[in-house]
Amino acid sequence: MATLEVKNISKSFKETKVLKDISFSMEKGEVVAIIGSSGSGKTTLLRCLNFLETPDNGQILVNDEVLYDAEDSATKSEAEIRRNRLHFGLVFQSFNLFPQYTAKGNVMLAEQLLAKNRPDYKKRKKEILTEIEEKAIRILSKVGLQDKMNNYPHQLSGGQQQRVAIARALALNPDILCFDEPTSALDPELTGEVLRVIKSLADQDTTMVIVTHEMDFAKDVADRVLFMDGGVIVEQGPPEEVLLNPKEERTKQFLSRVQSI
Ligand SMILES: Nc1ncnc2c1ncn2[C@@H]1O[C@H](COP(=O)(O)OP(=O)(O)O)[C@@H](O)[C@H]1O
Ligand SMILES: [Mg+2]
């Protein structure tokens, strides 16, 4: 059973076709790196997976369940979308933490909100909140921030903020964790700590889609690389094929451009 199946997704903004018939699937524990020039549709694809955009055509399945079908309006209701979003975690380029909450508060927030809908919330509030806090502490330790849990975002470096954002995305146990250029907004000396955390998640069999410009990292961490250009997947395969021995002319041109920078 595939963890994620994307079938024939298309998306236009007005007259501009940004995604054209995108299909791919992922097995549990697989790491897919998406590479491609700016404007090729990478962010739009991640936004479609997280239901921040509504695809014009196609389907999205997680664990064989149809979460989205452009032909089926029942899958497009607000309530459905809110529920379906929980299958995905998303880490943005700019960390997007809530400045008024500590690192721990940021990680706890989504679960605290969800817990309020639990039928036993009133009766077990204290216990439930303790559980959520303990889990946040566990996850923050996992990303190496056990000493920074009570710091506010402005008291953290960019690399530390991004690790909080990763912890926050992990808090709801998503089936698939998505990253959109997770190190692009960081000073070069801070990229390593974030890439190491992502690598450690890969080693723990986290299913991940990572949009990245870090070719060495993609080579190191990805099971499969997708090269996108002009809204289509031009080529996909193991990193040693796509990155070292590409078949398509467009992939070769892209790689020689990024490698000459
Ligand atoms: N909300 C939007 N409205 C109009 N055009 C958009 C919107 N979002 C993205 N685009 C266009 O879609 C194309 C792909 O953008 P994007 O998915 O951000 O590419 P990438 O992440 O690969 O750089 C670009 O030409 C961009 O201008
Ligand atoms: Mg982008």
Tab-separated table of C-alpha atoms and ligand atoms in Angstrom:
chain	number	residue	atom	x	y	z
A	1	MET	CA	0.000	0.000	0.000
A	2	ALA	CA	1.333	3.414	-0.947
A	3	THR	CA	1.447	5.994	1.850
A	4	LEU	CA	0.851	8.788	-0.659
A	5	GLU	CA	-0.560	8.665	-4.159
A	6	VAL	CA	-0.821	11.802	-6.237
A	7	LYS	CA	-2.806	11.201	-9.413
A	8	ASN	CA	-2.949	13.610	-12.346
A	9	ILE	CA	-2.926	16.819	-10.311
A	10	SER	CA	-3.270	20.055	-12.296
A	11	LYS	CA	-3.496	23.598	-11.028
A	12	SER	CA	-3.885	26.910	-12.837
A	13	PHE	CA	-3.873	30.461	-11.545
A	14	LYS	CA	-6.052	32.373	-14.005
A	15	GLU	CA	-4.569	31.498	-17.412
A	16	THR	CA	-1.255	30.209	-16.076
A	17	LYS	CA	-1.002	26.436	-15.829
A	18	VAL	CA	1.356	25.922	-12.897
A	19	LEU	CA	0.969	22.165	-12.407
A	20	LYS	CA	0.297	19.925	-15.397
A	21	ASP	CA	-0.811	16.381	-14.741
A	22	ILE	CA	1.501	15.564	-11.823
A	23	SER	CA	1.525	11.936	-10.656
A	24	PHE	CA	3.796	10.158	-8.201
A	25	SER	CA	3.518	7.868	-5.232
A	26	MET	CA	5.467	7.197	-2.065
A	27	GLU	CA	5.940	4.162	0.117
A	28	LYS	CA	6.035	4.346	3.893
A	29	GLY	CA	9.397	5.611	5.126
A	30	GLU	CA	10.423	6.855	1.710
A	31	VAL	CA	12.154	10.218	1.290
A	32	VAL	CA	11.517	12.091	-1.958
A	33	ALA	CA	13.534	15.196	-2.832
A	34	ILE	CA	11.998	17.627	-5.331
A	35	ILE	CA	14.399	19.806	-7.264
A	36	GLY	CA	13.860	22.335	-10.038
A	37	SER	CA	14.279	25.971	-11.000
A	38	SER	CA	12.390	28.760	-9.335
A	39	GLY	CA	8.875	28.977	-10.780
A	40	SER	CA	8.690	25.304	-11.769
A	41	GLY	CA	5.731	24.655	-9.432
A	42	LYS	CA	7.405	22.991	-6.414
A	43	THR	CA	5.769	25.154	-3.738
A	44	THR	CA	2.386	24.932	-5.453
A	45	LEU	CA	2.655	21.138	-5.429
A	46	LEU	CA	3.403	21.105	-1.666
A	47	ARG	CA	0.560	23.553	-1.066
A	48	CYS	CA	-1.819	21.241	-2.965
A	49	LEU	CA	-0.680	18.309	-0.803
A	50	ASN	CA	-1.446	20.338	2.313
A	51	PHE	CA	-4.788	21.543	0.925
A	52	LEU	CA	-3.675	25.165	0.971
A	53	GLU	CA	-4.520	25.132	-2.745
A	54	THR	CA	-7.354	23.270	-4.408
A	55	PRO	CA	-6.171	21.275	-7.432
A	56	ASP	CA	-8.315	21.746	-10.570
A	57	ASN	CA	-7.980	18.099	-11.518
A	58	GLY	CA	-6.771	14.891	-9.999
A	59	GLN	CA	-6.774	12.947	-6.769
A	60	ILE	CA	-4.742	12.703	-3.583
A	61	LEU	CA	-4.780	9.423	-1.652
A	62	VAL	CA	-3.166	8.638	1.695
A	63	ASN	CA	-2.983	5.001	2.815
A	64	ASP	CA	-5.452	4.111	0.037
A	65	GLU	CA	-8.053	6.606	1.299
A	66	VAL	CA	-9.169	9.208	-1.256
A	67	LEU	CA	-8.650	12.499	0.581
A	68	TYR	CA	-9.195	14.693	-2.412
A	69	ASP	CA	-10.907	14.140	-5.720
A	70	ALA	CA	-11.468	17.159	-7.953
A	71	GLU	CA	-14.585	15.435	-9.309
A	72	ASP	CA	-16.105	14.793	-5.876
A	73	SER	CA	-17.310	17.917	-4.086
A	74	ALA	CA	-17.791	15.991	-0.829
A	75	THR	CA	-13.978	15.841	-0.523
A	76	LYS	CA	-13.765	19.626	-0.774
A	77	SER	CA	-15.802	20.654	2.277
A	78	GLU	CA	-14.110	22.789	4.958
A	79	ALA	CA	-14.507	20.069	7.571
A	80	GLU	CA	-13.024	17.406	5.276
A	81	ILE	CA	-10.093	19.607	4.356
A	82	ARG	CA	-9.354	20.425	7.994
A	83	ARG	CA	-9.374	16.722	8.851
A	84	ASN	CA	-7.339	15.711	5.802
A	85	ARG	CA	-4.688	18.296	6.516
A	86	LEU	CA	-3.756	16.336	9.642
A	87	HIS	CA	-2.180	13.659	7.438
A	88	PHE	CA	0.489	16.169	6.385
A	89	GLY	CA	3.009	18.262	8.273
A	90	LEU	CA	4.507	21.277	6.540
A	91	VAL	CA	7.720	23.122	7.278
A	92	PHE	CA	8.093	26.394	5.411
A	93	GLN	CA	11.187	28.242	4.289
A	94	SER	CA	10.403	31.055	6.732
A	95	PHE	CA	9.761	29.374	10.037
A	96	ASN	CA	6.358	31.013	10.726
A	97	LEU	CA	6.447	30.457	14.491
A	98	PHE	CA	4.002	32.295	16.717
A	99	PRO	CA	6.118	35.022	18.354
A	100	GLN	CA	3.932	35.200	21.472
A	101	TYR	CA	4.517	31.538	22.406
A	102	THR	CA	7.646	29.770	23.627
A	103	ALA	CA	9.224	26.938	21.650
A	104	LYS	CA	7.214	24.491	23.750
A	105	GLY	CA	4.044	26.574	23.358
A	106	ASN	CA	4.445	26.546	19.578
A	107	VAL	CA	4.794	22.751	19.540
A	108	MET	CA	1.821	22.235	21.884
A	109	LEU	CA	-0.595	24.645	20.239
A	110	ALA	CA	-2.246	22.515	17.537
A	111	GLU	CA	-2.760	19.588	19.881
A	112	GLN	CA	-4.189	21.829	22.583
A	113	LEU	CA	-6.738	23.169	20.121
A	114	LEU	CA	-7.668	19.680	18.922
A	115	ALA	CA	-7.941	18.385	22.489
A	116	LYS	CA	-10.738	20.850	23.208
A	117	ASN	CA	-12.991	18.786	20.929
A	118	ARG	CA	-12.400	15.606	22.909
A	119	PRO	CA	-15.483	14.414	24.797
A	120	ASP	CA	-13.399	13.807	27.965
A	121	TYR	CA	-11.641	17.201	27.813
A	122	LYS	CA	-13.521	18.893	30.655
A	123	LYS	CA	-13.121	15.950	32.994
A	124	ARG	CA	-9.484	15.171	32.204
A	125	LYS	CA	-8.193	18.597	31.182
A	126	LYS	CA	-5.179	18.628	33.489
A	127	GLU	CA	-4.075	15.126	32.545
A	128	ILE	CA	-4.550	15.782	28.829
A	129	LEU	CA	-2.534	18.999	28.933
A	130	THR	CA	0.251	17.250	30.857
A	131	GLU	CA	0.345	14.535	28.196
A	132	ILE	CA	0.562	17.169	25.455
A	133	GLU	CA	3.338	18.979	27.297
A	134	GLU	CA	5.328	15.795	27.869
A	135	LYS	CA	5.034	14.937	24.207
A	136	ALA	CA	6.216	18.434	23.193
A	137	ILE	CA	9.234	18.063	25.489
A	138	ARG	CA	10.012	14.670	23.938
A	139	ILE	CA	9.828	16.015	20.392
A	140	LEU	CA	11.869	19.140	21.170
A	141	SER	CA	14.540	16.898	22.688
A	142	LYS	CA	14.503	14.844	19.509
A	143	VAL	CA	15.449	17.966	17.496
A	144	GLY	CA	18.130	18.892	20.040
A	145	LEU	CA	16.272	21.751	21.754
A	146	GLN	CA	15.872	20.357	25.265
A	147	ASP	CA	17.630	23.466	26.652
A	148	LYS	CA	15.609	26.002	24.639
A	149	MET	CA	12.042	24.901	25.300
A	150	ASN	CA	11.068	27.985	27.237
A	151	ASN	CA	12.667	30.457	24.847
A	152	TYR	CA	10.545	32.684	22.639
A	153	PRO	CA	11.272	32.706	18.889
A	154	HIS	CA	13.177	36.018	19.101
A	155	GLN	CA	15.507	34.366	21.625
A	156	LEU	CA	16.416	31.617	19.149
A	157	SER	CA	18.742	31.496	16.142
A	158	GLY	CA	17.275	30.836	12.692
A	159	GLY	CA	18.450	27.226	12.843
A	160	GLN	CA	16.856	26.741	16.251
A	161	GLN	CA	13.606	28.358	15.066
A	162	GLN	CA	13.505	26.041	12.091
A	163	ARG	CA	14.015	23.055	14.402
A	164	VAL	CA	11.051	24.260	16.492
A	165	ALA	CA	9.034	24.443	13.260
A	166	ILE	CA	10.027	20.838	12.500
A	167	ALA	CA	9.035	19.772	16.020
A	168	ARG	CA	5.705	21.553	15.605
A	169	ALA	CA	5.069	19.743	12.315
A	170	LEU	CA	5.875	16.406	13.999
A	171	ALA	CA	3.552	17.017	16.950
A	172	LEU	CA	0.410	15.750	15.240
A	173	ASN	CA	2.123	12.586	13.957
A	174	PRO	CA	1.585	13.291	10.268
A	175	ASP	CA	1.806	10.444	7.759
A	176	ILE	CA	3.903	12.625	5.477
A	177	LEU	CA	6.180	15.483	6.443
A	178	CYS	CA	6.756	18.135	3.749
A	179	PHE	CA	9.574	20.663	3.646
A	180	ASP	CA	9.726	23.692	1.351
A	181	GLU	CA	13.367	24.718	1.035
A	182	PRO	CA	13.906	24.330	4.778
A	183	THR	CA	17.374	25.893	4.776
A	184	SER	CA	16.982	28.641	2.151
A	185	ALA	CA	16.315	31.388	4.709
A	186	LEU	CA	19.239	30.399	6.942
A	187	ASP	CA	22.774	31.701	7.209
A	188	PRO	CA	25.101	29.078	5.713
A	189	GLU	CA	26.597	28.155	9.089
A	190	LEU	CA	23.136	27.223	10.399
A	191	THR	CA	22.024	24.940	7.579
A	192	GLY	CA	23.968	21.942	8.922
A	193	GLU	CA	22.042	21.646	12.186
A	194	VAL	CA	18.703	21.675	10.341
A	195	LEU	CA	19.837	19.212	7.667
A	196	ARG	CA	21.146	16.879	10.398
A	197	VAL	CA	17.728	16.868	12.078
A	198	ILE	CA	16.012	16.063	8.766
A	199	LYS	CA	18.554	13.322	8.113
A	200	SER	CA	17.922	11.825	11.553
A	201	LEU	CA	14.172	11.792	10.801
A	202	ALA	CA	14.929	10.003	7.530
A	203	ASP	CA	16.963	7.436	9.462
A	204	GLN	CA	13.907	6.878	11.688
A	205	ASP	CA	11.789	6.052	8.629
A	206	THR	CA	9.798	9.282	8.493
A	207	THR	CA	8.014	9.619	5.150
A	208	MET	CA	9.130	12.969	3.742
A	209	VAL	CA	8.848	15.192	0.679
A	210	ILE	CA	11.685	17.718	0.657
A	211	VAL	CA	11.905	20.583	-1.813
A	212	THR	CA	15.544	21.573	-1.747
A	213	HIS	CA	18.349	23.325	-3.576
A	214	GLU	CA	20.939	21.414	-1.547
A	215	MET	CA	22.013	18.829	-4.094
A	216	ASP	CA	24.546	17.121	-1.807
A	217	PHE	CA	21.887	16.806	0.864
A	218	ALA	CA	19.388	15.396	-1.653
A	219	LYS	CA	21.989	12.838	-2.729
A	220	ASP	CA	22.610	11.886	0.876
A	221	VAL	CA	19.059	11.710	2.240
A	222	ALA	CA	16.651	10.972	-0.636
A	223	ASP	CA	15.548	7.566	-1.816
A	224	ARG	CA	14.190	9.199	-4.951
A	225	VAL	CA	14.626	12.558	-6.663
A	226	LEU	CA	11.938	14.289	-8.746
A	227	PHE	CA	13.059	16.962	-11.159
A	228	MET	CA	10.315	19.466	-11.984
A	229	ASP	CA	10.308	21.993	-14.781
A	230	GLY	CA	7.422	24.068	-16.156
A	231	GLY	CA	4.858	22.321	-13.943
A	232	VAL	CA	5.711	18.763	-14.980
A	233	ILE	CA	7.862	16.023	-13.489
A	234	VAL	CA	10.534	15.751	-16.162
A	235	GLU	CA	12.443	12.902	-14.587
A	236	GLN	CA	12.417	10.840	-11.402
A	237	GLY	CA	14.549	8.067	-9.989
A	238	PRO	CA	17.233	7.239	-7.431
A	239	PRO	CA	19.575	10.172	-6.666
A	240	GLU	CA	22.544	8.485	-8.299
A	241	GLU	CA	20.607	8.390	-11.568
A	242	VAL	CA	18.809	11.750	-11.586
A	243	LEU	CA	21.612	13.781	-9.987
A	244	LEU	CA	24.676	12.028	-11.367
A	245	ASN	CA	23.501	10.451	-14.566
A	246	PRO	CA	20.334	12.218	-15.772
A	247	LYS	CA	18.575	11.013	-18.903
A	248	GLU	CA	16.719	14.169	-19.863
A	249	GLU	CA	18.343	17.179	-21.482
A	250	ARG	CA	16.377	19.593	-19.254
A	251	THR	CA	17.674	17.864	-16.094
A	252	LYS	CA	21.256	18.066	-17.388
A	253	GLN	CA	20.883	21.778	-18.092
A	254	PHE	CA	19.403	22.480	-14.661
A	255	LEU	CA	22.161	20.555	-12.877
A	256	SER	CA	24.939	22.268	-14.792
A	257	ARG	CA	23.347	25.631	-13.926
A	258	VAL	CA	23.121	24.939	-10.185
A	259	GLN	CA	26.529	23.308	-10.044
A	260	SER	CA	28.204	26.291	-11.682
A	261	ILE	CA	26.909	28.706	-8.995
B	1	LIG	N1	-1.319	32.350	-5.841
B	1	LIG	C1	-0.772	32.482	-7.042
B	1	LIG	N2	-1.338	33.270	-7.989
B	1	LIG	C2	-0.806	33.382	-9.216
B	1	LIG	N3	0.312	32.761	-9.620
B	1	LIG	C3	0.936	31.977	-8.740
B	1	LIG	C4	0.444	31.788	-7.402
B	1	LIG	N4	1.274	30.942	-6.750
B	1	LIG	C5	2.249	30.621	-7.630
B	1	LIG	N5	2.053	31.228	-8.820
B	1	LIG	C6	2.910	31.082	-10.020
B	1	LIG	O1	3.115	29.721	-10.238
B	1	LIG	C7	4.408	29.447	-10.731
B	1	LIG	C8	5.067	28.401	-9.847
B	1	LIG	O2	5.297	28.940	-8.562
B	1	LIG	P1	5.860	28.089	-7.368
B	1	LIG	O3	4.983	26.920	-7.149
B	1	LIG	O4	6.034	29.022	-6.230
B	1	LIG	O5	7.263	27.602	-7.928
B	1	LIG	P2	8.592	27.176	-7.181
B	1	LIG	O6	8.250	26.863	-5.754
B	1	LIG	O7	9.076	25.991	-7.946
B	1	LIG	O8	9.529	28.326	-7.298
B	1	LIG	C9	5.119	30.773	-10.754
B	1	LIG	O9	5.092	31.256	-12.057
B	1	LIG	C10	4.290	31.630	-9.816
B	1	LIG	O10	4.382	32.976	-10.180
B	2	MG	MG	9.031	27.620	-3.990
